[in-house]
PDB file of C-alpha atoms in Angstrom:
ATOM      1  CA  UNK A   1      61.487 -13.107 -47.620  1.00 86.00           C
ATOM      2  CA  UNK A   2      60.154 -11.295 -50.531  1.00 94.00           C
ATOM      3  CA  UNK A   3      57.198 -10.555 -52.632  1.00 95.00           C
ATOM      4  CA  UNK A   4      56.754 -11.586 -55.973  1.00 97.00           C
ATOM      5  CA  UNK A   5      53.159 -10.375 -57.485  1.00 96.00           C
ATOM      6  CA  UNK A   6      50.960 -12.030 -55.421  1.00 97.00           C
ATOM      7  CA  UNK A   7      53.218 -14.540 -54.052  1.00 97.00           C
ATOM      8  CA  UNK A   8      54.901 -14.311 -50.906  1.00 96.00           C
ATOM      9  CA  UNK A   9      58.248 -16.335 -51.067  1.00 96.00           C
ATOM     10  CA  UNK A  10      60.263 -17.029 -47.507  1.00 93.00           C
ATOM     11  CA  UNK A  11      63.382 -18.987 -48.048  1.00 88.00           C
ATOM     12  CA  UNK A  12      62.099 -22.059 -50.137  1.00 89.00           C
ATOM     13  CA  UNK A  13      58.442 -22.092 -48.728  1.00 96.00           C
ATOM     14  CA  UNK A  14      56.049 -20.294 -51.225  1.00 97.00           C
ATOM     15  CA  UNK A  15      52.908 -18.689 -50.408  1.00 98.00           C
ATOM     16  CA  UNK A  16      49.955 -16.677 -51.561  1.00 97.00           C
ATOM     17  CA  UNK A  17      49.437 -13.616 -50.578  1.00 95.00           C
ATOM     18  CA  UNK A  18      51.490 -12.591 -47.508  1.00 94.00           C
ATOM     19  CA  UNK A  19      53.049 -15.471 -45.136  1.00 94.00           C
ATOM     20  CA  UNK A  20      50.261 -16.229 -42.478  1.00 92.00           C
ATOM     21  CA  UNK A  21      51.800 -16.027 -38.668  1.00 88.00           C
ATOM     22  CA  UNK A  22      49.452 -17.144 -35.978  1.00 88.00           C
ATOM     23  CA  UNK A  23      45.737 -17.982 -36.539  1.00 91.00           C
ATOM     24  CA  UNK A  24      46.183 -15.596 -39.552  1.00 92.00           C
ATOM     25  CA  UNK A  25      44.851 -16.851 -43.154  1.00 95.00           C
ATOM     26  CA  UNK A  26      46.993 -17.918 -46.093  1.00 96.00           C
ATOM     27  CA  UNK A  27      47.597 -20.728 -48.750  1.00 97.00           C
ATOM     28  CA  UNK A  28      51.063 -22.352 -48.843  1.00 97.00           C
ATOM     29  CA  UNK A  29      52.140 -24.183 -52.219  1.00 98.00           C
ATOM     30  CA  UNK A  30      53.800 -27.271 -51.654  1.00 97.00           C
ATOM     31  CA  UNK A  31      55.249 -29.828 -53.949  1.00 96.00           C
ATOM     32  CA  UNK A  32      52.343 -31.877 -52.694  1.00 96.00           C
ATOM     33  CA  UNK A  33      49.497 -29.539 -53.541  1.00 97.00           C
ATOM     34  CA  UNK A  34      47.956 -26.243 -52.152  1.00 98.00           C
ATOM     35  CA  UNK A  35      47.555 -26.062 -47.916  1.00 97.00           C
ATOM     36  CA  UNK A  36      44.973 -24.109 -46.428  1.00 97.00           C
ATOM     37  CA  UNK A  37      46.330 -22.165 -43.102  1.00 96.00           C
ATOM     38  CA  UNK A  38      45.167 -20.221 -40.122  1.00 93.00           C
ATOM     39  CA  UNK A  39      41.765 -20.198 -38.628  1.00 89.00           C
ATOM     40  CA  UNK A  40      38.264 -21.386 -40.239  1.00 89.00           C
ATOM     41  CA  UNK A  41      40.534 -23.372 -43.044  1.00 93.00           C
ATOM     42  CA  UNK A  42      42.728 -26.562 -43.074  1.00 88.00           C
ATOM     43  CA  UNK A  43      43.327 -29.056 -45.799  1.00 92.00           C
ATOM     44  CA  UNK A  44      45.511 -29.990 -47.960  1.00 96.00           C
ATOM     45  CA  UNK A  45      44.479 -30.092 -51.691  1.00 97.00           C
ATOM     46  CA  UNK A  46      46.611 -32.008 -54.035  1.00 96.00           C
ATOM     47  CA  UNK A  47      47.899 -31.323 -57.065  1.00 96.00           C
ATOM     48  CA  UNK A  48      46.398 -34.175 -58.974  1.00 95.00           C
ATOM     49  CA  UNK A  49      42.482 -32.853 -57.812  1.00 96.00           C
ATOM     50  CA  UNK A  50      43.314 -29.694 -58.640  1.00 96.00           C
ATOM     51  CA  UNK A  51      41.515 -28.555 -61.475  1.00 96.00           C
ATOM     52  CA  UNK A  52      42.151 -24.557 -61.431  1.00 97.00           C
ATOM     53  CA  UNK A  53      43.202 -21.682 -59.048  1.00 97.00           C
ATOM     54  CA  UNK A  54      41.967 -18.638 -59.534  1.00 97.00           C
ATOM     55  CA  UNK A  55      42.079 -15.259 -57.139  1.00 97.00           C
ATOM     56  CA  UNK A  56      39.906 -12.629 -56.350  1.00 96.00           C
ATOM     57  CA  UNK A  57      39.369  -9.103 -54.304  1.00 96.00           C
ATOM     58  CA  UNK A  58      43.024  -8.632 -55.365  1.00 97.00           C
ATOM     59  CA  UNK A  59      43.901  -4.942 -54.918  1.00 96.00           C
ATOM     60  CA  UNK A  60      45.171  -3.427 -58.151  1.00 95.00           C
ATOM     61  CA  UNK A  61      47.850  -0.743 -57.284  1.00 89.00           C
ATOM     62  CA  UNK A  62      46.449   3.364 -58.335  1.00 64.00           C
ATOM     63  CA  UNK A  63      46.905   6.821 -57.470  1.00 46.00           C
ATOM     64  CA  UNK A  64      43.851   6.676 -55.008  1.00 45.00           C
ATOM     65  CA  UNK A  65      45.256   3.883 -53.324  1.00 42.00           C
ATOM     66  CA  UNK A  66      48.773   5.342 -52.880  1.00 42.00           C
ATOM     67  CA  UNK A  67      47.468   8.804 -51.726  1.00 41.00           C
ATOM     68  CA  UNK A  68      45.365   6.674 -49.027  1.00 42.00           C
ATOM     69  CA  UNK A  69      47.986   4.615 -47.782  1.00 43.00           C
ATOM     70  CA  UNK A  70      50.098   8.310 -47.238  1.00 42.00           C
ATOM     71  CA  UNK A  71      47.187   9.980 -45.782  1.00 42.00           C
ATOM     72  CA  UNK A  72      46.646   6.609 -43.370  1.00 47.00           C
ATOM     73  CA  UNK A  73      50.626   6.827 -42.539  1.00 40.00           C
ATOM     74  CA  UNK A  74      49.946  10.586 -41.895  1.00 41.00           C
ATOM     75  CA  UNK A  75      47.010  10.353 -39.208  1.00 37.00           C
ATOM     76  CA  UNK A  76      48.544   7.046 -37.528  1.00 43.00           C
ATOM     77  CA  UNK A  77      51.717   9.054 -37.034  1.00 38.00           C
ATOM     78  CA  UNK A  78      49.323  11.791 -35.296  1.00 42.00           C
ATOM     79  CA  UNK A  79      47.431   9.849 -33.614  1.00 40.00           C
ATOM     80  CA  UNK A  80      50.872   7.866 -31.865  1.00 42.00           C
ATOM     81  CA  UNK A  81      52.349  11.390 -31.187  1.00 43.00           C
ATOM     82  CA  UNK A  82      49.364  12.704 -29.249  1.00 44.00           C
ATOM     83  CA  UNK A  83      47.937   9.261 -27.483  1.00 45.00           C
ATOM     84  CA  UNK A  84      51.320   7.451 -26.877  1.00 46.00           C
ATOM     85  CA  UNK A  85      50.219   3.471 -26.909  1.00 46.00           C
ATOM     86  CA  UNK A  86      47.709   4.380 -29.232  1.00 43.00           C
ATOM     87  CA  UNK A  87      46.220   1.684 -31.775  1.00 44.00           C
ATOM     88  CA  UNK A  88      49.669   1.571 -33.318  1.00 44.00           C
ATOM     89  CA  UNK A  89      49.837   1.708 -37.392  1.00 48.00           C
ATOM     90  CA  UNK A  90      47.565   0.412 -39.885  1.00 53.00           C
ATOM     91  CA  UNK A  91      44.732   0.608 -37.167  1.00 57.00           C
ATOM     92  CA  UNK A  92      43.705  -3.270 -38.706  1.00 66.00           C
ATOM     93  CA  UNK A  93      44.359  -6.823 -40.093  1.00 72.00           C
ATOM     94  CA  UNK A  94      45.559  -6.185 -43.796  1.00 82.00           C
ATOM     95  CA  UNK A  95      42.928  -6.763 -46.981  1.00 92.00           C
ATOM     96  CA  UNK A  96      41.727  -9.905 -47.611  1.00 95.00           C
ATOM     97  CA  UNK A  97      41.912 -11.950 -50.924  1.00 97.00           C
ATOM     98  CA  UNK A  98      39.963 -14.955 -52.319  1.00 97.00           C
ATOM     99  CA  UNK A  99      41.808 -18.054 -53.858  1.00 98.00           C
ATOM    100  CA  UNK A 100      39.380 -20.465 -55.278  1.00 98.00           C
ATOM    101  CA  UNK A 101      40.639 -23.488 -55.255  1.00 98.00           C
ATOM    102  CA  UNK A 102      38.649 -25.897 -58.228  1.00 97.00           C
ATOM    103  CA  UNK A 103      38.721 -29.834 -57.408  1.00 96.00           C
ATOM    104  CA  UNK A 104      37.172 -32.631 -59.103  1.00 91.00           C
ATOM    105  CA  UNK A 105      34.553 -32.782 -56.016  1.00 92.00           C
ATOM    106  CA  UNK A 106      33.709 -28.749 -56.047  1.00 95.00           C
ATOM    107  CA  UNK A 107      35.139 -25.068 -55.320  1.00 96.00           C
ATOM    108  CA  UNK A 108      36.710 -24.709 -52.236  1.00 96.00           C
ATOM    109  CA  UNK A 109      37.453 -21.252 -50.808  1.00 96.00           C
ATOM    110  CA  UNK A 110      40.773 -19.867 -49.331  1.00 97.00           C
ATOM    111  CA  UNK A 111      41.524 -16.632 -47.746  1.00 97.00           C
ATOM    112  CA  UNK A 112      44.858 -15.045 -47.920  1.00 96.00           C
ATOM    113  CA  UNK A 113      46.248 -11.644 -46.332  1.00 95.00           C
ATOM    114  CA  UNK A 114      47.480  -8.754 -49.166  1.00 95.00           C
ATOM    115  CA  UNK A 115      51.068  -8.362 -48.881  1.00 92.00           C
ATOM    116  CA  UNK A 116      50.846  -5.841 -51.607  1.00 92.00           C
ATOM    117  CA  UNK A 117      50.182  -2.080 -49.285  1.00 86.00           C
ATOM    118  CA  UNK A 118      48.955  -0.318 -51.355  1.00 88.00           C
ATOM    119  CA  UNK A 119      48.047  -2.954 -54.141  1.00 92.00           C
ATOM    120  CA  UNK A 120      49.463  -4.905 -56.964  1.00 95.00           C
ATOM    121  CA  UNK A 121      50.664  -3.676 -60.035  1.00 95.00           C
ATOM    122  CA  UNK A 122      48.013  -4.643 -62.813  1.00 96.00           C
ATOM    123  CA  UNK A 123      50.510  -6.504 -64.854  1.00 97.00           C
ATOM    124  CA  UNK A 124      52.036  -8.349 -61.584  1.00 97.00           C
ATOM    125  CA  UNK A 125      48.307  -9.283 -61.271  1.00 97.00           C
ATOM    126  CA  UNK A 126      47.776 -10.890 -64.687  1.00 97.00           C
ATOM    127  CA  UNK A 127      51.030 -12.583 -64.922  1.00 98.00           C
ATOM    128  CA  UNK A 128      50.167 -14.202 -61.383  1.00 98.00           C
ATOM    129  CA  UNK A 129      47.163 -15.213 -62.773  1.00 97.00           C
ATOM    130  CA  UNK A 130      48.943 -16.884 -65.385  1.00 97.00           C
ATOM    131  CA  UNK A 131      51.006 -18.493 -63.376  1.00 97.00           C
ATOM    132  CA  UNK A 132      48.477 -20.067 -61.187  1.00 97.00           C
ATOM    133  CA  UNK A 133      46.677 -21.625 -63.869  1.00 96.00           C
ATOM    134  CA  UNK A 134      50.449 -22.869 -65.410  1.00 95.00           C
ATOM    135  CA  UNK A 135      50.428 -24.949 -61.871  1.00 96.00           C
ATOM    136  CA  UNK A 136      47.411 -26.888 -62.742  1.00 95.00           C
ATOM    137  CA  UNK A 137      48.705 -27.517 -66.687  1.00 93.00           C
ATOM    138  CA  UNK A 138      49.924 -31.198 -65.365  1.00 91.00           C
ATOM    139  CA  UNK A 139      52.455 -32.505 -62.614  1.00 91.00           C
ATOM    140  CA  UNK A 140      56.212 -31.836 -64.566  1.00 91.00           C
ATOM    141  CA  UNK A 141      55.117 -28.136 -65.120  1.00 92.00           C
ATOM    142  CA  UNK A 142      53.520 -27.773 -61.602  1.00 94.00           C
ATOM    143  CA  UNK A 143      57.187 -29.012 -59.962  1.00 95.00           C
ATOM    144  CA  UNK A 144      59.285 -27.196 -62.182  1.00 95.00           C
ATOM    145  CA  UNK A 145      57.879 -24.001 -62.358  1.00 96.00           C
ATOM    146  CA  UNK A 146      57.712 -24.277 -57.945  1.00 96.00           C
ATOM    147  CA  UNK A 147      61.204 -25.697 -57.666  1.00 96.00           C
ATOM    148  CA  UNK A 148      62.207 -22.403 -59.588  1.00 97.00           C
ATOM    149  CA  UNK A 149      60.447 -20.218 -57.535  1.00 97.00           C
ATOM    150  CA  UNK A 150      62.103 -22.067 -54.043  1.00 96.00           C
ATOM    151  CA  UNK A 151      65.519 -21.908 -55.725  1.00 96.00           C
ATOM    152  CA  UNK A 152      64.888 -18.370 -56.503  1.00 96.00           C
ATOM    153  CA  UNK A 153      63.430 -17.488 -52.723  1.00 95.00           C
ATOM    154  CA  UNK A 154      66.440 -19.186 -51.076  1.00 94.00           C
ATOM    155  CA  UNK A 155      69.307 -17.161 -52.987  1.00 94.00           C
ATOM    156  CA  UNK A 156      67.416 -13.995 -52.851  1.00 93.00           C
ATOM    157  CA  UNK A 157      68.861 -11.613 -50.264  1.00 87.00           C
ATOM    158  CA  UNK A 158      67.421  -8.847 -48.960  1.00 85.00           C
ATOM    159  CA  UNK A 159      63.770  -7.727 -49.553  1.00 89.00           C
ATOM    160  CA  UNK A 160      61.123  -7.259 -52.203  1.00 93.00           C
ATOM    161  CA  UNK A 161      62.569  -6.623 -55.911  1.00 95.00           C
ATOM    162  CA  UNK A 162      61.476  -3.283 -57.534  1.00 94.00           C
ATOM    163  CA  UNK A 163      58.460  -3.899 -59.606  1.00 93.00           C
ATOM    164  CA  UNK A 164      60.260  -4.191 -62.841  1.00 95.00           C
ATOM    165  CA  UNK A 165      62.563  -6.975 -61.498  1.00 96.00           C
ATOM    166  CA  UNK A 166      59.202  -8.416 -59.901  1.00 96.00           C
ATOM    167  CA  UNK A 167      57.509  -8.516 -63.220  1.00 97.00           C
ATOM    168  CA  UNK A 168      59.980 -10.035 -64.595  1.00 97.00           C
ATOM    169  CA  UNK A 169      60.379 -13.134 -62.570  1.00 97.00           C
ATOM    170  CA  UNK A 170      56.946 -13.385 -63.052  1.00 98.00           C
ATOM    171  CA  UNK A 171      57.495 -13.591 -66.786  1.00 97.00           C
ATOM    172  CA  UNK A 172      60.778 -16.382 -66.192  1.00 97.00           C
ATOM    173  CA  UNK A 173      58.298 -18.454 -64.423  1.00 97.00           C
ATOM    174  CA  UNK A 174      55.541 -18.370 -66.560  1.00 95.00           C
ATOM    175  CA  UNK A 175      57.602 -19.475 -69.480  1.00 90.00           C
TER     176      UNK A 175
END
């Protein structure tokens, strides 16, 4: 499994944010069309109604953010020396972010958990973008550009690429 700007990809199965387990939120992409998962959302909306995909509340990656997530690591680490069985790390569910998912009969809403920890780069963000909107373009670009990302997610070994090598994916796909 890996993450690819905001895409979570686990073998051939891509996802949106991070990969839902449980009752968790998320949005699978499908050759089919875009699957709402976990609690509070279900459906399955198809490629041909799909009329645009767009995120928000996506966490852009910055110094503040960083220096938080080390300061968080710090205190949990504290806090698990000196109450053993204590609320463990993170101390929560990880961020939230919106997909809005634009049909011919309205907006439909779709939460997804941030895989990102401390946030996304800004340019992994826009090219994501991009790439979302590419899927809606029409049905040969929507299977193509998928197929390559489930081709890519089921030779990858190992975890996450380094941003650069993220970035650039991104940029492969998009084309």
């Amino acid at each position: 499994m890996a993450m690819v700007g905001l895409f979570w990809i686990a073998e051939g199965d891509v996802y949106v944010g991070a990969k839902p387990s449980g009752p968790g939120p998320g949005a699978r992409l499908t050759p089919e069309g875009v699957v709402a998962l976990g609690d509070g959302q279900s459906g399955l909306h198809l490629w041909e109604d799909v009329r645009a995909l767009t995120m928000e509340d996506v966490p852009v990656t910055s110094l503040k953010r960083r220096m938080g997530a080390v300061t968080e690591l710090a205190l949990d680490t504290v806090v698990n020396l000196a109450l053993p069985g204590g609320p463990g790390p993170g101390g929560g569910p990880p961020a939230i972010m919106t997909m809005r998912v634009r049909t011919h009969d309205g907006e439909h809403e779709l939460r997804t958990y941030v895989a990102a920890v401390v946030g996304y780069s800004s340019t992994e963000v826009d090219l994501s973008r991009t790439l979302l909107s590419r899927l809606t373009e029409g049905a040969a670009t929507m299977a193509t550009t998928l197929a390559a990302m489930s081709e890519w997610g089921r030779a990858w070994e190992g975890g996450s690429p380094r941003v650069s090598q993220r970035e650039e994916l991104l940029r492969q796909w998009v084309s």
